[in-house]
Coordinates of C-alpha atoms and ligand atoms in Angstrom, one line a residue:
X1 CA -37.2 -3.2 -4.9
X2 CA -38.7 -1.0 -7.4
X3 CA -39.5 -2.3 -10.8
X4 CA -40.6 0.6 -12.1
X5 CA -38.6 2.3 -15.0
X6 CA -37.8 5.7 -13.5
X7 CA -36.2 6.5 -17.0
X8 CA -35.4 10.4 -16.8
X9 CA -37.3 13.3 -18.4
X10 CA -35.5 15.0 -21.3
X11 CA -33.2 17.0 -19.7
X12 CA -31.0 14.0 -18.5
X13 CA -31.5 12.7 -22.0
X14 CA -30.0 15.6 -23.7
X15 CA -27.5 15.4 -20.9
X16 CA -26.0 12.1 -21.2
X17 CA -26.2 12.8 -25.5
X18 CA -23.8 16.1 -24.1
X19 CA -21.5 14.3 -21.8
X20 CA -20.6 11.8 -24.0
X21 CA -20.0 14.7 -26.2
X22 CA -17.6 16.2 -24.5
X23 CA -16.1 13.9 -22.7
X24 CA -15.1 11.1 -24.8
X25 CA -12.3 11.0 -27.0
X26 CA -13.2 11.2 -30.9
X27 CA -12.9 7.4 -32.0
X28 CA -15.1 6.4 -29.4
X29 CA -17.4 8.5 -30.0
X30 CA -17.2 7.4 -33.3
X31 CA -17.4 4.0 -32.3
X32 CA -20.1 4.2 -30.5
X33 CA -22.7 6.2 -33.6
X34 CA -21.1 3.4 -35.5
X35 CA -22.4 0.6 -33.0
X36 CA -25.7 2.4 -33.1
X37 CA -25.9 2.5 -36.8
X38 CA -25.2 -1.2 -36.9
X39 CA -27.9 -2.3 -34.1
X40 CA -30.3 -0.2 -36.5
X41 CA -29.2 -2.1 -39.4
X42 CA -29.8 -5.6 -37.4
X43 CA -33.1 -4.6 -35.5
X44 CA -31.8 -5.2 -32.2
X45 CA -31.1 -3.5 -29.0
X46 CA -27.7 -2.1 -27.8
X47 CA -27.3 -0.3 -24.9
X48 CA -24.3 1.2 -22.7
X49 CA -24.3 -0.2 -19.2
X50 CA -22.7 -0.3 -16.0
X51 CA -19.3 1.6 -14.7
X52 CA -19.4 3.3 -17.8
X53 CA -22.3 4.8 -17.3
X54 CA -21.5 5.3 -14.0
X55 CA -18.2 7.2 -15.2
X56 CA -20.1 9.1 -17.3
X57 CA -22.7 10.1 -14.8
X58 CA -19.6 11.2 -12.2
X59 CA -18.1 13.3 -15.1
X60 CA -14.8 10.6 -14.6
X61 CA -12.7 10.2 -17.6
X62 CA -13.7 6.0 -18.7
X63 CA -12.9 4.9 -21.8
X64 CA -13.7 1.0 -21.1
X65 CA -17.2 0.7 -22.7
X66 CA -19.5 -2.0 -22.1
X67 CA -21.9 -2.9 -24.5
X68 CA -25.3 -5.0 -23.8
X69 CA -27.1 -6.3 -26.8
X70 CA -30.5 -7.3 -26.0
X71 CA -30.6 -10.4 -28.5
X72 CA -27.3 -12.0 -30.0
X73 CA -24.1 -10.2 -28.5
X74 CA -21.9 -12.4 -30.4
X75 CA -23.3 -12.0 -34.1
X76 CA -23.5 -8.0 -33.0
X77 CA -19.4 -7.9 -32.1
X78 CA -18.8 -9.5 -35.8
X79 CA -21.2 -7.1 -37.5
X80 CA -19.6 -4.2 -35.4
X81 CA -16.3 -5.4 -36.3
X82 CA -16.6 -5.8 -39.8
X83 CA -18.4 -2.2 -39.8
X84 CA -15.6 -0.2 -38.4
X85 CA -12.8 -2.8 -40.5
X86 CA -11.5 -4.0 -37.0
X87 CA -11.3 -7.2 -35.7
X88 CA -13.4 -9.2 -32.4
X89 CA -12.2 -11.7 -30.1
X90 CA -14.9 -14.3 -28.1
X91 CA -17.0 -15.9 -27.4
X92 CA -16.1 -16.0 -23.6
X93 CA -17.6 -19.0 -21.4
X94 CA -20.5 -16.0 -20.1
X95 CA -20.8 -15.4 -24.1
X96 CA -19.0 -11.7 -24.3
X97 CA -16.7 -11.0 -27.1
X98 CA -14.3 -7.9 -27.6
X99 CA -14.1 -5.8 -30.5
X100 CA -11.1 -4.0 -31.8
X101 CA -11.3 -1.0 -33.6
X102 CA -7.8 -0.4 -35.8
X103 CA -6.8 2.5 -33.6
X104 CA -6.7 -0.4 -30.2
X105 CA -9.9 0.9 -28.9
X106 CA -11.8 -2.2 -27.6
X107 CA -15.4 -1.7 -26.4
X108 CA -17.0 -5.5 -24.6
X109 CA -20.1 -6.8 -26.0
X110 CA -22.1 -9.1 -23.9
X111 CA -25.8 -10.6 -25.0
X112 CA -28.2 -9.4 -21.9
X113 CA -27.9 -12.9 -19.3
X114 CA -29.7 -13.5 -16.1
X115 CA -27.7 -15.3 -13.8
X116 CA -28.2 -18.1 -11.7
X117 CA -25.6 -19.0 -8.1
X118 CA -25.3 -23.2 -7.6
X119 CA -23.9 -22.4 -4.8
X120 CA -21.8 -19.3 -2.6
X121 CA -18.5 -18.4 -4.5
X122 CA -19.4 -20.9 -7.5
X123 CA -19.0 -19.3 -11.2
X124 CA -22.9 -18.4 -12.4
X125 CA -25.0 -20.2 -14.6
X126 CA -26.0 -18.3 -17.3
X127 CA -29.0 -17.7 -19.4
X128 CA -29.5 -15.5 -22.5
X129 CA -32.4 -12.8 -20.6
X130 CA -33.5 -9.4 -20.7
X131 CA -31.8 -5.8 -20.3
X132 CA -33.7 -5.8 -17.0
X133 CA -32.2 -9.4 -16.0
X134 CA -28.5 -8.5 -17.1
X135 CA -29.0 -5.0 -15.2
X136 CA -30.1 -6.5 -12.0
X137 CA -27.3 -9.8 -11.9
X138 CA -24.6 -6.9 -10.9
X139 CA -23.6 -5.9 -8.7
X140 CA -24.2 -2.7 -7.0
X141 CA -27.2 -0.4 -8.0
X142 CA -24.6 2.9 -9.3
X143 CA -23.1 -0.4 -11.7
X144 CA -26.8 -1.2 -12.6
X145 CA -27.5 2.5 -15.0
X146 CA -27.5 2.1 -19.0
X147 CA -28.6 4.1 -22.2
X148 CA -29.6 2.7 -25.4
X149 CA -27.2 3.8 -28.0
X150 CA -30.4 3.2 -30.8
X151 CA -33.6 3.8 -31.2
X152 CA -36.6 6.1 -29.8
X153 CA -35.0 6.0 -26.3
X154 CA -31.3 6.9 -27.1
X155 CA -29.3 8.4 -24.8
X156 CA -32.2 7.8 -21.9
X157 CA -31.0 7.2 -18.7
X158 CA -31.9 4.1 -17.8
X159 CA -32.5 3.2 -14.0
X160 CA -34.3 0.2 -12.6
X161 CA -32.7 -0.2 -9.3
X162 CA -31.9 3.3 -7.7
X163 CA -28.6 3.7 -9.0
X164 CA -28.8 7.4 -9.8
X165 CA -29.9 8.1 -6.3
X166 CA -27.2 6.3 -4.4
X167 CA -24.7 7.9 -6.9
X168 CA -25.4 11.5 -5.8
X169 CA -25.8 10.2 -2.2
X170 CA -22.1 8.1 -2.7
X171 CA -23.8 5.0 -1.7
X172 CA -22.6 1.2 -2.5
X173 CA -25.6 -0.9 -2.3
X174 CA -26.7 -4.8 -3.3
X175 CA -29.6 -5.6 -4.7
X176 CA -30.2 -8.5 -3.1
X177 CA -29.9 -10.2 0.2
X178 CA -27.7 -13.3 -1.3
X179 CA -25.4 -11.4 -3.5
X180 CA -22.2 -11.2 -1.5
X181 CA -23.1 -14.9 -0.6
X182 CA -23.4 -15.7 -4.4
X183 CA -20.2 -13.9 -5.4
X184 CA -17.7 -13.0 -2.4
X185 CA -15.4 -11.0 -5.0
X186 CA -18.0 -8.2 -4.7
X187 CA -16.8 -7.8 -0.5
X188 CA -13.6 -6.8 -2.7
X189 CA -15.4 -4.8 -5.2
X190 CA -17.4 -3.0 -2.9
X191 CA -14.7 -1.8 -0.5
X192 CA -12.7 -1.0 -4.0
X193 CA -15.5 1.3 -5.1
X194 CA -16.3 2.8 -1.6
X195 CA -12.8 4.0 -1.5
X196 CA -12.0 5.0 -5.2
X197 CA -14.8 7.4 -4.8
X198 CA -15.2 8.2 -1.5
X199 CA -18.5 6.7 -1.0
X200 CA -20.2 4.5 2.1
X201 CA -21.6 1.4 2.1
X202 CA -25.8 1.2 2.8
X203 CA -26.1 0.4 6.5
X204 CA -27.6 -2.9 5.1
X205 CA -25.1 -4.0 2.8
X206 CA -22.3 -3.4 5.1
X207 CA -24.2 -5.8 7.4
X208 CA -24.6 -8.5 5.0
X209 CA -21.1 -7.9 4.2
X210 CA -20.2 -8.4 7.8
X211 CA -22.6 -11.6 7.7
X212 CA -21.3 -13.1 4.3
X213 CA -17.2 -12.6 5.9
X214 CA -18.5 -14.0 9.2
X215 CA -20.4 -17.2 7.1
X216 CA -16.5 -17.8 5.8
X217 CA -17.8 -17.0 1.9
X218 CA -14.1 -15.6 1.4
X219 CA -12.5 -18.9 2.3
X220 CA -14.9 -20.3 -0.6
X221 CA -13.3 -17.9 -3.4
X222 CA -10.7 -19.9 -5.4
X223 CA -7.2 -18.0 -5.0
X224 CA -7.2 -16.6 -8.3
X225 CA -10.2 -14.7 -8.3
X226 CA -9.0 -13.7 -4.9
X227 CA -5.7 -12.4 -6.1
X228 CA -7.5 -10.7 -8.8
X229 CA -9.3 -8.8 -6.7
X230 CA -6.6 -7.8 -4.7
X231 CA -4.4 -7.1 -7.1
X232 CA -7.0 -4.4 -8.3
X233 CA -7.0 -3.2 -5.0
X234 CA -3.3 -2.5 -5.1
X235 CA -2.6 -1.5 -8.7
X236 CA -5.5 1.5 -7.8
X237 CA -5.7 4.9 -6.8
X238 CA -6.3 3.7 -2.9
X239 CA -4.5 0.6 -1.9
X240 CA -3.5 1.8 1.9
X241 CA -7.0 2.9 2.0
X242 CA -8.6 -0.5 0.9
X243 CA -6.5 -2.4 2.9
X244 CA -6.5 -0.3 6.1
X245 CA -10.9 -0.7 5.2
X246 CA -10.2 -4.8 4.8
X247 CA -8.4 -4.6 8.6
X248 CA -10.8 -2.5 9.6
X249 CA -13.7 -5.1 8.6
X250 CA -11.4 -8.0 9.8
X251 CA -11.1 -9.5 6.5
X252 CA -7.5 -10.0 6.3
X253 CA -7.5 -13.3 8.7
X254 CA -9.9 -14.5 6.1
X255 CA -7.5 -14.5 3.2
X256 CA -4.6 -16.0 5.8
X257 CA -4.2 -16.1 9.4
X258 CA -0.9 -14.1 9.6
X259 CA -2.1 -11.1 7.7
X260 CA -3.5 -8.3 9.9
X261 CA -2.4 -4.9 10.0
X262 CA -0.1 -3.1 12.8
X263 CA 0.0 0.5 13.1
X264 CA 3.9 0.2 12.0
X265 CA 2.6 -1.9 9.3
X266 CA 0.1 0.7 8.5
X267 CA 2.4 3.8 8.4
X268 CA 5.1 1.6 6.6
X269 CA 2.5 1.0 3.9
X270 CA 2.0 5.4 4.1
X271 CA 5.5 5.9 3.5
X272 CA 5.8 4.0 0.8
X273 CA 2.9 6.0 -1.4
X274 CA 4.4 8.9 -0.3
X275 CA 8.1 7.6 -1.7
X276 CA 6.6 6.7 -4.6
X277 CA 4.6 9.8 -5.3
X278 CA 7.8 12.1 -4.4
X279 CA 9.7 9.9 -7.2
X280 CA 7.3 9.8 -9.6
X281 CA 7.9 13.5 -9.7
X282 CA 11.6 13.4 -9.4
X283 CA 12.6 9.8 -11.3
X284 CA 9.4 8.5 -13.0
X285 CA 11.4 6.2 -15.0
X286 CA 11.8 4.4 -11.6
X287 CA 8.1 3.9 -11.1
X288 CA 6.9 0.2 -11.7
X289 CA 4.4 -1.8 -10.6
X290 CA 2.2 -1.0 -7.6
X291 CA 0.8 -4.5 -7.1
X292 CA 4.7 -5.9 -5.9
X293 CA 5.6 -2.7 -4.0
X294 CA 2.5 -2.6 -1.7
X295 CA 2.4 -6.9 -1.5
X296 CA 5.9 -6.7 -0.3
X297 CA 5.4 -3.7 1.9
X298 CA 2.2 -5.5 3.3
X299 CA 4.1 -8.6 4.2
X300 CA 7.1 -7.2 4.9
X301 CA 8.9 -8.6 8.6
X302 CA 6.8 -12.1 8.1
X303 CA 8.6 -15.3 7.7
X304 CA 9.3 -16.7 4.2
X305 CA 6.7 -19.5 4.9
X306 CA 3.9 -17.5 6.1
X307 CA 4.6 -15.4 2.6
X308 CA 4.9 -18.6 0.3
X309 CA 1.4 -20.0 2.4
X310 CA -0.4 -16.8 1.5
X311 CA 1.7 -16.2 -2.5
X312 CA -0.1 -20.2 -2.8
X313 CA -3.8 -19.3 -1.3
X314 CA -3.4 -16.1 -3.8
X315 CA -2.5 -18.4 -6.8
X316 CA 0.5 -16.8 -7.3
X317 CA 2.8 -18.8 -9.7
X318 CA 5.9 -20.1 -7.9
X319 CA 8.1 -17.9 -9.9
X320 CA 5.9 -14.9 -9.1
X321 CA 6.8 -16.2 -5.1
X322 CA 10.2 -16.5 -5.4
X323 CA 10.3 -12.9 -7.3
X324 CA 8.9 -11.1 -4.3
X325 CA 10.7 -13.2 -1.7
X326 CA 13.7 -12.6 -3.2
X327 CA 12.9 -9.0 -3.6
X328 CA 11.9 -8.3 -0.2
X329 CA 15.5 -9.7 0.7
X330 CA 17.2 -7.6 -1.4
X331 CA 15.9 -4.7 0.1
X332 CA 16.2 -5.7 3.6
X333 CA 20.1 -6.6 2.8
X334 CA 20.0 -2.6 1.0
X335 CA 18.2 -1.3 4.0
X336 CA 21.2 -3.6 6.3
X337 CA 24.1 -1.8 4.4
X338 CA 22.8 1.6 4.5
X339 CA 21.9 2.1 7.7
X340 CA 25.0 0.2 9.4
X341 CA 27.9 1.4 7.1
X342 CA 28.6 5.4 7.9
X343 CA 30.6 7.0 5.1
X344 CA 29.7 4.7 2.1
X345 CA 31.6 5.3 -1.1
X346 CA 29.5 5.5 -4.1
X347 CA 30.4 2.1 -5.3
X348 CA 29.5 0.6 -2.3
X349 CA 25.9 2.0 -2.5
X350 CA 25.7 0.7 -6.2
X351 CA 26.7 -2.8 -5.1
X352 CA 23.9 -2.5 -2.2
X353 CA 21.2 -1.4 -4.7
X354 CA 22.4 -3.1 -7.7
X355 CA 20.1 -6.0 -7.4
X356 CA 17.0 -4.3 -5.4
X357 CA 14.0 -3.8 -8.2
X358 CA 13.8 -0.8 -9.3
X359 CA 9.8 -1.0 -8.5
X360 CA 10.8 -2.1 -4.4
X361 CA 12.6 1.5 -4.3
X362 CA 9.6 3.2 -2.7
X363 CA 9.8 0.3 0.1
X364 CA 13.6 0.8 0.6
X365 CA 13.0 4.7 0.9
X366 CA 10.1 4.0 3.7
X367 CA 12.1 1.8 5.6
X368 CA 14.7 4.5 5.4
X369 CA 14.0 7.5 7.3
X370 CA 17.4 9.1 7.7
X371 CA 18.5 12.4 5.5
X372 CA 22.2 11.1 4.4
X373 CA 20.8 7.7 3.7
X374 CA 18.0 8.8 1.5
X375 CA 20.8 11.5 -0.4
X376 CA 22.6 8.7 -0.7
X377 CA 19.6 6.4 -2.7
X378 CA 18.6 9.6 -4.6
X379 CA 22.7 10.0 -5.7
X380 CA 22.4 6.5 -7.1
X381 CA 19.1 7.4 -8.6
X382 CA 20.2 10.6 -10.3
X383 CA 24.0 9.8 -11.3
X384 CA 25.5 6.4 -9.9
X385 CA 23.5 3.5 -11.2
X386 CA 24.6 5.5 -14.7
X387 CA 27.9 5.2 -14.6
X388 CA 29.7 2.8 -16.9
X389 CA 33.7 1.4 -17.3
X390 CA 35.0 3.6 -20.1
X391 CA 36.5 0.3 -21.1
X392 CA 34.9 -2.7 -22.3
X393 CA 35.5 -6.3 -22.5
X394 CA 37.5 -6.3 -25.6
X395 CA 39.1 -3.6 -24.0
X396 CA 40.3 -5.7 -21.4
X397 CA 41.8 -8.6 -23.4
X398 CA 43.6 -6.3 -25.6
X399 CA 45.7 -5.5 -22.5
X400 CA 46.1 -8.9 -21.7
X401 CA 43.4 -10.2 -19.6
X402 CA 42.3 -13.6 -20.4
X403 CA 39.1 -14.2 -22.1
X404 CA 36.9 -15.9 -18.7
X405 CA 35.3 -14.4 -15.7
X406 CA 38.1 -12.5 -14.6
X407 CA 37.2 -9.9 -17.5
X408 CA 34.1 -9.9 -15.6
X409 CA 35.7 -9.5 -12.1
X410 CA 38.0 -6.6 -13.4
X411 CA 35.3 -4.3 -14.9
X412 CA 33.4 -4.5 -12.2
X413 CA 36.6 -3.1 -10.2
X414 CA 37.3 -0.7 -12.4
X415 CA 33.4 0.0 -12.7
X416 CA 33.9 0.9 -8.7
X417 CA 37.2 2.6 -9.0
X418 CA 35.3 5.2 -11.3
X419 CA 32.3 5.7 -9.1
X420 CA 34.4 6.5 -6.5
X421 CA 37.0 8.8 -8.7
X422 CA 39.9 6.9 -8.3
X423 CA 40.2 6.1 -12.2
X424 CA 38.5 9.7 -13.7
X425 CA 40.0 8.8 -17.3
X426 CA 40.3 6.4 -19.6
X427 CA 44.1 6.0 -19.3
X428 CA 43.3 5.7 -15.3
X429 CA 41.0 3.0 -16.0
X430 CA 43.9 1.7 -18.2
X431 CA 46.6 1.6 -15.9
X432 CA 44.3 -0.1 -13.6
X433 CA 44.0 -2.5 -15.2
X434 CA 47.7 -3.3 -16.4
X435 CA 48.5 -3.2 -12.6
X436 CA 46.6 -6.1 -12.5
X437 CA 48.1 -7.9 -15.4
X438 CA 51.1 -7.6 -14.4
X439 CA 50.1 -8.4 -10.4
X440 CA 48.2 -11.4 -11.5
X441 CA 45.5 -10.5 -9.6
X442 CA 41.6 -8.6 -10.0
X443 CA 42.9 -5.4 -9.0
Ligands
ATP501 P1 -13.6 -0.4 -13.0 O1 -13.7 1.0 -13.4 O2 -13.0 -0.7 -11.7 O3 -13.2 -1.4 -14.1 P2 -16.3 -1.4 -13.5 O4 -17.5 -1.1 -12.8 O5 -16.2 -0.9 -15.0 O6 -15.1 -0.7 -12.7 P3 -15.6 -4.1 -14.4 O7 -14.8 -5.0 -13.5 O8 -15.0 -3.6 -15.7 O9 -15.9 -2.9 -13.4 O10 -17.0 -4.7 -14.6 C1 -17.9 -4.1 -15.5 C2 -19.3 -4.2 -15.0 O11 -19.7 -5.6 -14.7 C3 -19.5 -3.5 -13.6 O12 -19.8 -2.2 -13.7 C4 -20.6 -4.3 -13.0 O13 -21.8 -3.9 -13.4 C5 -20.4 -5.7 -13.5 N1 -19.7 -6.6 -12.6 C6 -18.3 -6.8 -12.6 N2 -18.0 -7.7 -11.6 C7 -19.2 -8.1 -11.1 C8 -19.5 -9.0 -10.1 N3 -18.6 -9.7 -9.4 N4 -20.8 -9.2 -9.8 C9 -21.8 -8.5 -10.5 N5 -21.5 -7.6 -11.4 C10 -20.2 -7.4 -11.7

C-alpha cells in the first residue's frame, strides 16, 4: 500500500473549494467556514472525510457531513456548538458526538481513532490516533478521501490509499487482507455501494469477500447489525439489485437457510418496484416504507416459522414480527378475494383492502397481474377507501339505535350500501337505517 501523500496540485484544490460552492445548501456551507473558524480558534485540525467527500467528488447531492478532528473531537462538537448557538449530542462509546445547528442540520464529529479487531465480527477497540490511522480503519479506499476545512492545506484533497483512482475507475476496494474478517457488515456495505453507484468490486476484494462468506464471518455478526445492514439495503435506491447481488454471491443461506432467491421470487420482487414507482406518481400519499414492502415480498410464500426464525436472527422485535406476518396475510387474503370473486361491488373490495397496509400495496399490485383487478385496487385508491357514512354515530342513536356495537355494525352497512349506490343521500342512508330499527336487525 502506498503511504505516500498524493495530495492533489492546485487545481483539485480550487476544485473541491468550487464544489462545495456550488453544491451545498447555504447553512452548510455556512457551517462548515464556521467549523473552520473554530478549529482556527482552538489550534487543531479538522477535516471533511469519507462518503462525503466521496459525494462531493461524484458531484452527488450529500448533505451528511462527517467531521474528523485531529486532537479532541468531543471538546471541538461543544466549541462548534456553542459557536453557531446550536446544541451537540455524545460522546458515543467510539467517542463521536453530533452537533445541531438551529435550522436541524447535524454534521458528526469524531476525534481521529485507529482501530483495533479482538476478534472477526467483534466491535473495535479504539484508540485516539492520527488523520492517517482514522483514514485507513475504513473501509473502502473511495470512503478513505478528506480535506482539511483549516489551515495552509484547506480544501486539499487528501488521498492516502488510492481512493481517487478507484472512484473514476468505479472500484470498491479493502485495504487490507483482514477487513471483511474484522468487520463482516462491510460484505453488506460493499455490495450496497457497488450497486448504488454502479461500480465493481477489485478482483481481490471480491475474493476475500468470497473467502470471509465461505469462513462463516456472517454467521458471527450479531442480528442487529445484520438487520441494519439490510435494512439499508432495502430502504435504498437498489434493493432488487443488492439482493439479486447477495444470491448471486450465495449469501443469503448465510443469514438463514430458507432464504435464497427463485426467478418467481426474483421477478416478484421487480414488480413490486415497478408498482411502487407507477404509484408514487399516481398516489404518493400511498408510498411508505420500503424496508416492509421488499421484506415481505422477499419472504413472501415461506411458512410463518421460517419468517419468525429469520425476523429473530434479524433482531427484529416481536411486535415488528407479528406486524409483517400479519401483513403478509392480509395481502394474501386481498390477493384471495380479488382474484376468485368476478364482479365485486365496491364495498366488497374496501372490506378486502381495508386492513392491508397501505405500504404492502405495491406487493398486492405485483401479485396482481390482471387489468380489472388492478382497476379495481386503483378505484379504491382514487375514490373508495374515501368514502364516508353521511351519518354518524350520534346520528344513529337519534333514530333509535342503542348506544353498543350495533351502532358500529350499522354504519358499516350503511358505509357499504353507499359505496355501492344503494343509499346516494342522506335521507337513503336514513331510511336504512330505520328499516333496521324497526326490523330489529343490522340491516
Ligand atoms: P451512505 O451515503 O450510505 O451513508 P457513507 O459512506 O456516508 O454512505 P456511513 O455509514 O454514514 O456511510 O459511514 C460514514 C463513513 O464511515 C464511511 O464513509 C466510511 O468511511 C466509514 N464507515 C462506515 N461503516 C464502516 C465500517 N463498517 N467499516 C469501516 N468504515 C466504515
Amino acid at each position: 500500500m502506498d503511504q505516500t501523500p498524493s495530495t492533489l496540485n492546485p487545481a483539485p484544490a480550487l476544485n473541491l473549494a468550487e464544489r462545495c460552492q456550488t453544491r451545498l445548501s447555504r447553512s452548510l456551507q455556512q457551517l462548515l467556514r464556521t467549523s473552520a473558524r473554530t478549529a482556527e480558534a482552538h489550534g487543531t485540525g479538522v477535516y471533511a472525510v469519507g462518503g462525503f467527500v466521496r459525494d462531493v467528488l461524484l458531484g452527488v447531492s450529500n448533505e451528511d457531513v462527517d467531521l474528523t478532528v485531529e486532537g479532541d473531537g468531543v471538546a471541538f462538537a461543544r466549541h462548534l456548538a456553542a459557536a453557531i448557538d446550536g446544541t451537540w449530542k455524545g460522546p458515543s462509546a467510539f467517542g463521536t458526538a453530533v452537533v445541531i445547528a438551529r435550522d436541524g442540520h447535524k454534521i458528526d464529529v469524531a476525534t481521529a481513532r485507529r482501530e483495533t479487531y479482538k476478534h472477526p465480527a467483534a466491535l473495535p477497540t479504539v484508540v485516539p490516533g492520527s488523520l492517517r490511522d482514522d483514514l485507513f480503519r475504513r473501509d473502502f479506499s473511495i470512503n478513505t478521501l478528506a480535506f482539511a476545512l483549516n489551515g495552509p492545506e484547506a480544501f486539499r484533497l487528501i488521498d492516502w490509499y488510492g481512493g481517487s483512482t478507484d472512484l473514476a475507475e468505479g472500484v470498491i476496494r479493502v485495504l487490507h487482507n483482514r477487513s471483511f474478517r474484522d468487520d463482516p457488515t462491510r460484505i453488506f456495505r460493499a455490495i450496497r455501494l457497488e450497486q448504488r453507484f454502479g461500480f465493481v468490486l477489485h478482483r481481490h476484494t471480491l475474493r476475500l469477500l468470497q473467502r470471509a462468506v465461505e469462513k462463516r464471518c456472517i454467521e458471527l455478526l450479531s442480528g442487529a447489525r445484520l438487520w441494519r445492514e439490510l435494512r439499508l439495503m432495502l430502504e435504498g435506491e437498489s434493493p432488487v439489485a443488492c439482493l439479486r447481488r447477495l444470491d448471486e454471491l450465495q449469501i443469503l443461506p448465510h443469514i438463514d437457510a430458507a432464504l435464497v432467491l427463485s426467478p418467481a421470487q426474483l421477478a416478484l420482487l421487480t414488480g413490486v418496484t415497478d408498482a411502487r414507482i407507477g404509484l408514487a406518481e399516481t398516489h404518493p400519499e400511498v408510498i411508505g416504507r420500503a424496508w416492509p414492502l421488499y421484506l415481505a415480498t422477499l419472504l413472501y410464500g415461506m411458512e410463518a416459522d421460517p419468517i419468525r426464525r429469520i425476523g429473530t436472527r434479524l433482531a427484529l422485535a416481536p411486535r415488528a414480527i407479528q406486524e409483517l406476518l400479519a401483513g403478509m396475510a392480509a395481502v394474501e387474503a386481498a390477493c384471495q378475494r380479488l382474484r376468485l370473486e368476478v364482479d365485486l361491488r365496491p364495498s366488497a373490495v374496501v372490506a378486502a383492502l381495508r386492513t392491508l397496509p397501505l405500504e404492502l400495496l405495491p406487493l398486492l399490485l405485483a401479485l396482481s397481474p390482471r387489468g380489472d383487478v388492478r382497476q379495481l385496487i386503483r378505484s379504491y385508491l382514487t375514490a373508495w377507501r374515501h368514502v364516508r357514512p353521511g351519518l354518524t354515530g350520534d346520528d344513529l342513536k337519534r333514530l333509535g339505535v342503542p348506544q353498543g356495537p350495533q351502532i358500529g355494525r350499522l354504519l358499516t352497512c350503511v358505509l357499504a350500501a353507499k359505496l355501492d349506490g344503494e343509499a346516494p343521500t342522506l335521507e337513503a342512508e336514513e331510511s336504512l337505517v330505520r328499516r333496521a330499527v324497526t326490523q330489529g336487525q343490522d340491516a
